[in-house]
CSV table of C-alpha atoms in Angstrom, one decimal:
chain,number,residue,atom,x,y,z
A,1,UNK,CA,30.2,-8.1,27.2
A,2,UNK,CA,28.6,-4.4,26.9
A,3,UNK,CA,29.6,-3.1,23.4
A,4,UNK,CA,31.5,0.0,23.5
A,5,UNK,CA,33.3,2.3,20.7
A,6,UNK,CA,36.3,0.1,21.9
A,7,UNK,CA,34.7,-2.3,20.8
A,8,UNK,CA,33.9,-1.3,17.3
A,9,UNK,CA,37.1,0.0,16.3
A,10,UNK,CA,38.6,-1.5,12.8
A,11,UNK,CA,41.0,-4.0,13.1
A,12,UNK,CA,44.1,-4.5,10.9
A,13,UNK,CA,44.1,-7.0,8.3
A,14,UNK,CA,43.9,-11.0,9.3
A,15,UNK,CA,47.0,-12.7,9.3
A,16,UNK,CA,47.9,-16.0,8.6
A,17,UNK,CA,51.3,-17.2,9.8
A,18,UNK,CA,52.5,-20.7,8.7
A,19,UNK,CA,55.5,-22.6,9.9
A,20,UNK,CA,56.7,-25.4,8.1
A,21,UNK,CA,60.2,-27.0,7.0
A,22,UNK,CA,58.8,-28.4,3.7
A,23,UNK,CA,58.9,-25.9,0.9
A,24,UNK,CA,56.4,-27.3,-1.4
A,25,UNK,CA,54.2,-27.4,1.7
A,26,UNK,CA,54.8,-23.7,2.3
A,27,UNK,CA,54.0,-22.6,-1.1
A,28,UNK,CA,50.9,-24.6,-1.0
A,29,UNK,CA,49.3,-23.6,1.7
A,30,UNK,CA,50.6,-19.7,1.2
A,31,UNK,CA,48.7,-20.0,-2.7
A,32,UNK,CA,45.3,-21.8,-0.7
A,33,UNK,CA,45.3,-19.2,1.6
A,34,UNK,CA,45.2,-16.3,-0.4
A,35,UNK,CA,43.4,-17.6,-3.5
A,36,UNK,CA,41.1,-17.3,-0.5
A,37,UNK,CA,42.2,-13.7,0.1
A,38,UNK,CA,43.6,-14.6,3.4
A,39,UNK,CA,46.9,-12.5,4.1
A,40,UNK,CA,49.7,-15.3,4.6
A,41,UNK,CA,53.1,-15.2,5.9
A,42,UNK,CA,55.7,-18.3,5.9
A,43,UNK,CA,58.5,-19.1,8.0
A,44,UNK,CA,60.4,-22.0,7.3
A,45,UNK,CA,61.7,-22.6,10.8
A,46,UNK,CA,60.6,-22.1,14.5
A,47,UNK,CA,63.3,-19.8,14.6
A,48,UNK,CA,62.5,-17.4,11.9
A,49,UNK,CA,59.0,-17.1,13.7
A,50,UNK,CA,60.1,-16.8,16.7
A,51,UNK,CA,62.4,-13.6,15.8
A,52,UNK,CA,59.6,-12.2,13.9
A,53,UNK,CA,57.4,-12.6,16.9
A,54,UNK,CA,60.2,-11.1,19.2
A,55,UNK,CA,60.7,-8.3,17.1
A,56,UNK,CA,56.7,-7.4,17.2
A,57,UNK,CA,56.3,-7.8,20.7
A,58,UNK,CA,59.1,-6.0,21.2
A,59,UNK,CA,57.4,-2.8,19.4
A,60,UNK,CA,54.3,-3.7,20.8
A,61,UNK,CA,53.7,-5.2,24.2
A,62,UNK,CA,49.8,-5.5,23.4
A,63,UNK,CA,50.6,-7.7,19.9
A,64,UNK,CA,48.6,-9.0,18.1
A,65,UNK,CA,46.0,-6.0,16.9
A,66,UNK,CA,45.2,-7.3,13.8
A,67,UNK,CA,43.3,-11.2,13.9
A,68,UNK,CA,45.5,-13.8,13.3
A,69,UNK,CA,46.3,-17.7,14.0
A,70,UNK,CA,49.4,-19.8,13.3
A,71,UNK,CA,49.5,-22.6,11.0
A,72,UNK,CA,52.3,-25.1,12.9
A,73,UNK,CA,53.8,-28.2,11.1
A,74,UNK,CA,54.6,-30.7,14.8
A,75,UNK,CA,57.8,-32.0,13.2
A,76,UNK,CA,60.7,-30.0,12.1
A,77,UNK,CA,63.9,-29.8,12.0
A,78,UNK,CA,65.4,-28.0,15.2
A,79,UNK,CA,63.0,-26.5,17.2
A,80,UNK,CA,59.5,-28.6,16.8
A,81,UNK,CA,56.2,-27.5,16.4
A,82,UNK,CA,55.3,-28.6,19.7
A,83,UNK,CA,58.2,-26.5,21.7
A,84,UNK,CA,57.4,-23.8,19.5
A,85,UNK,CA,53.5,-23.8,20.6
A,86,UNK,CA,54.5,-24.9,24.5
A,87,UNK,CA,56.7,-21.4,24.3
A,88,UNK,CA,53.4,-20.0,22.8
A,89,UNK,CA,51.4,-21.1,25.3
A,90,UNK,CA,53.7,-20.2,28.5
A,91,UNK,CA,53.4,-16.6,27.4
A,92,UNK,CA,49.9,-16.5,26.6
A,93,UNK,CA,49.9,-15.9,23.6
A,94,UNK,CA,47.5,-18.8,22.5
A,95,UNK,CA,44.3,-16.9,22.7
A,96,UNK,CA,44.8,-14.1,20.5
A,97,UNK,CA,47.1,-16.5,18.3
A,98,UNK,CA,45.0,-19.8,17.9
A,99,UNK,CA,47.3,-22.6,16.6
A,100,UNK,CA,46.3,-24.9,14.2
A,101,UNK,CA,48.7,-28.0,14.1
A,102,UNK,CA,49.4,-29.7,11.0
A,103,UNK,CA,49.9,-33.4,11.6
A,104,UNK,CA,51.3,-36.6,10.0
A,105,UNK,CA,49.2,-39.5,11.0
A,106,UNK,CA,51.7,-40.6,13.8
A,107,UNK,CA,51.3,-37.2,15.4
A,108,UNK,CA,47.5,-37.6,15.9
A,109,UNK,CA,47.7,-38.7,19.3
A,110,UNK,CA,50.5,-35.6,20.3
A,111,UNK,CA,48.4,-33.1,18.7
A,112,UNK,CA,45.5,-34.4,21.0
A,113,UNK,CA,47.4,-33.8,23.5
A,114,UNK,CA,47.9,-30.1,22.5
A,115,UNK,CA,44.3,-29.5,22.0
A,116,UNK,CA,44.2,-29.9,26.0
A,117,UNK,CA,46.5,-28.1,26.2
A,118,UNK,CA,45.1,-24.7,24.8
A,119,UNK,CA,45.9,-25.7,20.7
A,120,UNK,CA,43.2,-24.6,18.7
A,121,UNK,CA,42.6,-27.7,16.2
A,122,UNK,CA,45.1,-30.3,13.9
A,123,UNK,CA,44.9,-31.1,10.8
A,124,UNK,CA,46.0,-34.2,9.5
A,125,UNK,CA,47.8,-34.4,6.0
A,126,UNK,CA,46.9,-34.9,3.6
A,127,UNK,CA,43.8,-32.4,4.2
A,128,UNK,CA,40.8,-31.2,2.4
A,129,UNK,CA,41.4,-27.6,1.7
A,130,UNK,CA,38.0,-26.6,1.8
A,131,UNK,CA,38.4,-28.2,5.5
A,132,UNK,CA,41.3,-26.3,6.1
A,133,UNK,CA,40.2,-22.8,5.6
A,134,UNK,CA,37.1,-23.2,7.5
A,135,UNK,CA,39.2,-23.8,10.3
A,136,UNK,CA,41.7,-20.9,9.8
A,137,UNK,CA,38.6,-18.4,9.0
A,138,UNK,CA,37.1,-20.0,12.2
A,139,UNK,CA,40.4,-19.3,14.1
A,140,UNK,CA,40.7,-15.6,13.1
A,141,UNK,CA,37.1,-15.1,14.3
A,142,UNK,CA,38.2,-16.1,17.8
A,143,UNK,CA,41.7,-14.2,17.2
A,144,UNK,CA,38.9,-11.2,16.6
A,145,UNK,CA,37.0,-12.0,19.8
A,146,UNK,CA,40.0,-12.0,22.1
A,147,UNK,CA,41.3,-9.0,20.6
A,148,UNK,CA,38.4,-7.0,21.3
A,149,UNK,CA,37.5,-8.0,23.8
A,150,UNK,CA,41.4,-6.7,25.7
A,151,UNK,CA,40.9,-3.6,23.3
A,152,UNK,CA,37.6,-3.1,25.3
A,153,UNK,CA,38.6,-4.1,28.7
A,154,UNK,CA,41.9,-1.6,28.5
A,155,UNK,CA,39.4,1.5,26.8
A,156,UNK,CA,37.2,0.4,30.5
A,157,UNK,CA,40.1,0.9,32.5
A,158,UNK,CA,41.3,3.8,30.8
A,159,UNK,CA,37.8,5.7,31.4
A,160,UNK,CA,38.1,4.5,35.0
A,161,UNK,CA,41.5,6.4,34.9
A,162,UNK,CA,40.1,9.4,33.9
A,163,UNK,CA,37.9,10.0,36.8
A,164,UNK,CA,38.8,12.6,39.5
A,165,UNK,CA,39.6,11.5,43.4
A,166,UNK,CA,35.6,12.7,44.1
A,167,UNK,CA,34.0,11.3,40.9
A,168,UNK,CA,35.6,8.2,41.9
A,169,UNK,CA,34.2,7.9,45.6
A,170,UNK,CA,30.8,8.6,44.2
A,171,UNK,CA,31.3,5.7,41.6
A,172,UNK,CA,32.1,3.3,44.6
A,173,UNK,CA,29.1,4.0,46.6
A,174,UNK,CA,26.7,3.6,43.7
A,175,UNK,CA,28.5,0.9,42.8
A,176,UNK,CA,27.5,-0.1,46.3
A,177,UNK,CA,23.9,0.6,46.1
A,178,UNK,CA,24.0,4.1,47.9
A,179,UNK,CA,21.1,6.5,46.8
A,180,UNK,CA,22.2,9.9,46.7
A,181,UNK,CA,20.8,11.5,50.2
A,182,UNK,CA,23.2,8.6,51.2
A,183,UNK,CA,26.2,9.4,49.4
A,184,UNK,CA,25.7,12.9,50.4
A,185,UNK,CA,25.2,12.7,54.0
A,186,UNK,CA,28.8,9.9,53.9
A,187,UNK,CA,31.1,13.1,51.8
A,188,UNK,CA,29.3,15.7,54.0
A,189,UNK,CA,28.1,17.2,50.4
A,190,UNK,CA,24.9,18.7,48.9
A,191,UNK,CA,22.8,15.8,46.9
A,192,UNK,CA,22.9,19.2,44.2
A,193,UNK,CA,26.9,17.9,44.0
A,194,UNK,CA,26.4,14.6,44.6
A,195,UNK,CA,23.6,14.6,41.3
A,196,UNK,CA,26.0,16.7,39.5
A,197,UNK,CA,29.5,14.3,39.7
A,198,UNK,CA,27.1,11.2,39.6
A,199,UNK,CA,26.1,12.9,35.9
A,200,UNK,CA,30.0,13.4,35.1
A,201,UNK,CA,30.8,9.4,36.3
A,202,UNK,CA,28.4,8.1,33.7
A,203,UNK,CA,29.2,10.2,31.3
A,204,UNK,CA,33.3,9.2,31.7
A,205,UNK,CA,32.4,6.0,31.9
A,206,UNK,CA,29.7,5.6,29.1
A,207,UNK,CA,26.4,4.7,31.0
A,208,UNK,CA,23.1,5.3,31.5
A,209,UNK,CA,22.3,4.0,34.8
A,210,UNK,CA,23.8,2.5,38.3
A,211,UNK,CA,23.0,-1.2,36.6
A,212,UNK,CA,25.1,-0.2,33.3
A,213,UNK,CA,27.5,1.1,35.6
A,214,UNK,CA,28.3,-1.7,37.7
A,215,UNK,CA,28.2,-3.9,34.4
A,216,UNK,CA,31.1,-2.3,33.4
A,217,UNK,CA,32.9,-2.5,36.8
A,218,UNK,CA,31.7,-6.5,37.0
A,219,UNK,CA,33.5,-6.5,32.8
A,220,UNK,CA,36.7,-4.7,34.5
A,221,UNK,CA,36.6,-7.3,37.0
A,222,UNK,CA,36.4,-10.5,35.2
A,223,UNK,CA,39.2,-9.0,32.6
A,224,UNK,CA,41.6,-8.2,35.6
């Protein structure tokens, strides 16, 4: 994808969010992850995550805008991992919020199962840390990716938006190979006008040339 100032803006911090019954587990993982100055945040339920996540979308339809990923024990009390994620993944949330299951050996073959599903990775316990965090850091990069990527897509659409009734006919027929004696003769308008909204289209739009142009059209197209 064409990089745009979308596309450079600053993120918020990463997040880490970890769900898991066991306490000592919890505290574990939550002193790994930020002895590796990884923001963390525990739930000890599906529930409590779930209202947290409620709450946030709630405020925010667009959540998450910071990089994160969810560290999911399968087996809990109450709601399992594995509803929680199959929730996750019904609203699309597993993209921008890779999970990474943690797994008793029994699991193995239901977290494999997950992975098809659009789970990120498992882990089995006991784990190497090392291991671990490579995977979470590897997470939040593609948290990052997808996040951008939508920040991107909605700054395209937004530009496209902005365009007046005119400047928008003259971006269809370049975007349809017109020269401009052609787009002039089809709006019964001087090619004078026709040079001088072709120069206001790019500039809205932030390109150089018909090619960059439809590039960014084809980008709005594959993110609809």
């Amino acid at each position: 994808m064409t990089d745009t100032p979308a596309a450079r803006l600053p993120l918020g911090l990463p997040t880490v969010y970890l769900v898991d019954d066991e306490p000592v587990v919890r505290d574990a993982l939550a002193w790994l992850l930020r002895s590796r100055r990884l923001l963390c945040e525990a739930h000890a339920d599906a529930g409590s995550f779930q209202a947290m996540l409620d709450g946030a979308l709630a405020q925010d339809a667009a959540w998450p805008r910071a990089p994160c990923c969810l560290l999911l024990d399968i087996r809990m009390p109450g709601t399992s991992g594995l509803v929680l994620f199959e929730d996750l993944a019904r609203r699309g949330l597993c993209e921008a919020l890779p999970v990474i299951f943690l797994t008793g050996h029994g699991d193995v073959p239901t977290a494999v199962g997950a992975l098809k599903r659009g789970a990120f990775d498992f882990v089995e316990k006991p784990f190497s840390n090392n291991g671990l965090v490579d995977r979470v850091e590897q997470a939040l990069q593609a948290s990052e990716t997808v996040i951008r990527a939508r920040q991107q897509h909605a700054a395209l659409q937004q530009r496209l938006r902005d365009l007046t009734e005119r400047e928008r006919q003259i971006l269809d027929l370049i975007a349809r190979g017109d020269s401009n004696k052609q787009i002039a003769r089809d709006l019964d308008i001087s090619v004078r006008t026709v040079e001088v909204h072709r120069s206001r289209v790019f500039d809205k739009m932030g390109v150089r040339s018909a090619v960059e142009l439809a590039n960014r059209l084809r980008e709005l197209g594959a993110g609809s």
